[in-house]
Coordinates of C-alpha atoms in Angstrom, one line a residue:
M1 CA -17.7 15.0 16.1
A2 CA -14.4 14.5 14.2
G3 CA -13.8 10.9 13.2
K4 CA -17.5 9.9 13.4
R5 CA -19.7 9.3 10.5
G6 CA -23.2 8.2 10.0
G7 CA -24.8 6.1 12.8
G8 CA -22.5 7.1 15.6
F9 CA -19.8 4.5 15.0
D10 CA -16.2 5.7 15.3
I11 CA -14.7 4.4 12.1
G12 CA -11.1 5.0 13.3
M13 CA -11.6 2.8 16.3
I14 CA -13.3 0.0 14.3
F15 CA -10.5 0.2 11.7
A16 CA -7.8 0.2 14.4
H17 CA -9.5 -2.8 16.1
K18 CA -9.6 -4.7 12.8
I19 CA -6.0 -3.9 12.1
L20 CA -4.8 -5.0 15.6
T21 CA -6.7 -8.2 15.5
V22 CA -4.9 -10.4 13.0
L23 CA -7.2 -13.1 11.7
F24 CA -5.7 -16.2 10.0
V25 CA -8.2 -18.7 8.7
L26 CA -5.4 -21.2 8.1
S27 CA -5.1 -24.3 10.1
T28 CA -1.3 -24.2 10.0
S29 CA 0.6 -22.7 12.9
F30 CA 0.8 -19.0 12.7
S31 CA 1.8 -16.8 15.6
R32 CA 0.9 -13.2 16.1
I33 CA 3.9 -10.9 15.4
L34 CA 3.9 -7.5 17.0
R35 CA 5.3 -4.5 15.1
G36 CA 8.0 -3.8 17.6
S37 CA 9.6 -7.2 17.0
L38 CA 9.9 -6.7 13.2
S39 CA 13.3 -6.1 11.7
T40 CA 13.5 -2.7 10.0
T41 CA 17.1 -2.6 8.8
P42 CA 17.8 -5.7 6.7
G43 CA 21.0 -4.4 5.2
G44 CA 22.8 -3.0 8.2
V45 CA 22.6 0.1 10.4
S46 CA 20.3 2.8 9.1
G47 CA 22.0 5.3 6.9
T48 CA 25.1 3.2 6.2
P49 CA 26.1 2.4 2.7
G50 CA 24.5 -0.9 1.6
S51 CA 21.5 -0.6 3.8
F52 CA 18.1 -0.7 2.1
H53 CA 14.7 0.0 3.6
L54 CA 11.7 -1.4 1.9
P55 CA 9.2 1.5 1.4
L56 CA 6.3 -0.8 2.4
R57 CA 5.5 -0.7 6.1
K58 CA 2.2 -2.7 6.2
L59 CA 0.3 -4.9 3.9
V60 CA -3.4 -5.4 4.6
L61 CA -5.3 -8.2 2.8
R62 CA -9.1 -8.0 3.1
Y63 CA -11.3 -10.9 2.0
S64 CA -14.8 -12.3 2.5
Q65 CA -15.4 -15.8 3.8
H66 CA -18.6 -16.3 1.8
N67 CA -18.3 -13.9 -1.2
P68 CA -17.5 -15.8 -4.4
S69 CA -15.2 -13.0 -5.6
S70 CA -12.9 -13.8 -2.7
A71 CA -12.3 -17.5 -3.7
G72 CA -8.8 -16.7 -5.3
T73 CA -7.8 -14.7 -2.2
R74 CA -8.8 -17.5 0.1
A75 CA -6.9 -20.0 -2.0
F76 CA -3.8 -17.7 -1.9
L77 CA -4.0 -17.4 1.9
L78 CA -4.2 -21.2 2.2
S79 CA -1.2 -21.7 -0.1
S80 CA 2.4 -21.8 1.0
T81 CA 3.2 -18.8 -1.2
F82 CA 1.7 -16.4 1.3
L83 CA 3.8 -17.9 4.1
Q84 CA 7.0 -17.7 2.0
L85 CA 6.2 -14.1 1.1
S86 CA 5.7 -13.1 4.7
K87 CA 9.0 -14.8 5.7
K88 CA 10.9 -13.2 2.8
Y89 CA 10.0 -9.7 4.0
P90 CA 10.4 -9.6 7.8
S91 CA 10.2 -5.8 7.9
V92 CA 6.7 -5.7 6.5
E93 CA 3.7 -6.2 8.8
F94 CA 1.2 -8.6 7.1
V95 CA -2.4 -8.2 8.3
V96 CA -5.3 -10.3 7.1
T97 CA -8.8 -9.1 7.9
E98 CA -12.2 -10.6 7.1
A99 CA -14.6 -8.2 5.5
G100 CA -18.4 -8.3 5.3
N101 CA -20.2 -10.5 2.7
A102 CA -20.9 -7.6 0.4
K103 CA -17.3 -6.4 0.0
H104 CA -14.8 -7.5 -2.6
P105 CA -11.3 -8.6 -1.6
L106 CA -8.7 -5.8 -1.5
V107 CA -4.9 -5.5 -0.9
T108 CA -3.7 -2.3 0.7
G109 CA -0.1 -1.2 1.0
F110 CA 0.9 1.5 3.5
Y111 CA 4.3 3.0 2.6
A112 CA 6.9 4.9 4.6
D113 CA 6.9 8.7 4.1
N114 CA 10.2 10.5 4.5
S115 CA 8.7 13.9 4.6
A116 CA 8.5 16.2 7.7
A117 CA 4.8 15.4 8.1
A118 CA 5.3 11.6 8.3
F119 CA 2.5 11.3 10.9
R120 CA 0.0 12.4 8.2
S121 CA 1.2 9.9 5.6
D122 CA -1.2 9.3 2.8
K123 CA 1.1 7.0 0.8
R124 CA -1.0 4.0 0.3
K125 CA -1.9 1.8 -2.7
D126 CA -5.2 -0.1 -3.0
I127 CA -5.7 -2.9 -5.6
S128 CA -8.9 -4.9 -6.0
L129 CA -8.5 -8.7 -6.0
A130 CA -12.1 -9.4 -7.1
N131 CA -12.5 -12.6 -9.2
L132 CA -8.8 -13.3 -9.5
D133 CA -7.3 -16.8 -9.0
A134 CA -4.6 -17.5 -6.5
G135 CA -1.7 -17.0 -8.9
Q136 CA -3.0 -13.6 -10.0
V137 CA -3.6 -12.6 -6.4
G138 CA 0.0 -13.5 -5.6
A139 CA 1.2 -11.3 -8.5
K140 CA -0.9 -8.4 -7.3
V141 CA 0.4 -8.7 -3.7
Q142 CA 4.0 -8.9 -5.0
R143 CA 3.4 -5.8 -7.1
V144 CA 2.2 -3.9 -3.9
V145 CA 5.3 -5.2 -2.0
E146 CA 7.8 -4.1 -4.6
A147 CA 6.1 -0.7 -5.3
S148 CA 7.5 2.6 -3.9
G149 CA 4.1 4.0 -3.0
D150 CA 4.6 7.0 -5.3
K151 CA 2.0 8.1 -7.8
T152 CA 2.2 6.7 -11.3
K153 CA 4.0 9.2 -13.5
S154 CA 3.4 9.7 -17.2
L155 CA 6.3 8.7 -19.4
K156 CA 4.9 10.4 -22.6
R157 CA 6.7 13.7 -21.9
R158 CA 9.5 14.8 -19.7
T159 CA 8.3 17.2 -17.1
T160 CA 10.8 19.7 -15.7
L161 CA 10.6 20.8 -12.1
S162 CA 12.6 23.8 -10.9
R163 CA 12.7 25.7 -7.7
N164 CA 13.4 28.9 -9.5
E165 CA 11.2 30.9 -11.9
S166 CA 12.1 31.0 -15.6
A167 CA 14.4 33.9 -16.5
R168 CA 12.5 34.6 -19.7
G169 CA 9.1 34.0 -18.2
V170 CA 6.3 31.9 -19.7
W171 CA 5.8 32.4 -23.4
S172 CA 2.3 33.1 -24.6
Q173 CA 1.0 33.8 -28.0
L174 CA -0.9 36.7 -26.6
H175 CA 2.3 38.5 -25.6
D176 CA 4.1 38.0 -29.0
R177 CA 4.2 40.8 -31.5
K178 CA 1.9 40.7 -34.5
V179 CA 3.3 39.5 -37.8
D180 CA 2.3 41.5 -41.0
I181 CA 1.7 39.4 -44.0

């Protein structure tokens, strides 16, 4: 029963079907681009100095055709900004899906994971696009494209990470000797 929830629908199959079917509402000429034809090494051969791999693999834009909160997302998709963005980053797969009427628009970025368990990658970033105008939607999409996919780190204090245990151990007030006053 793995992968099934609720009324017997296989969520994985539905999601895979929605991802594979790229829907463009635009009347301009868009062609379907397969993942294998995407360029993945914009700077040269992989591993050579000067080569850069964008961490983002796939960007999914979800919108609703009738929901008023998706008006800005629909305007962004109809603008030339979206086309320019997709041409600027040829190594990123741009997927546009239509959601149900009750769902708000959402942009999801799937990022490359360089760990040993890359097939179980959970590096993704979701940002809601509800009630934003086309310019704000473009800024949020650009933010997802330029992000690394890592968790947001606090800059208030410097955290130290070490592979080795501390030589002195961890200090605790309970282990300190008592002071006579």
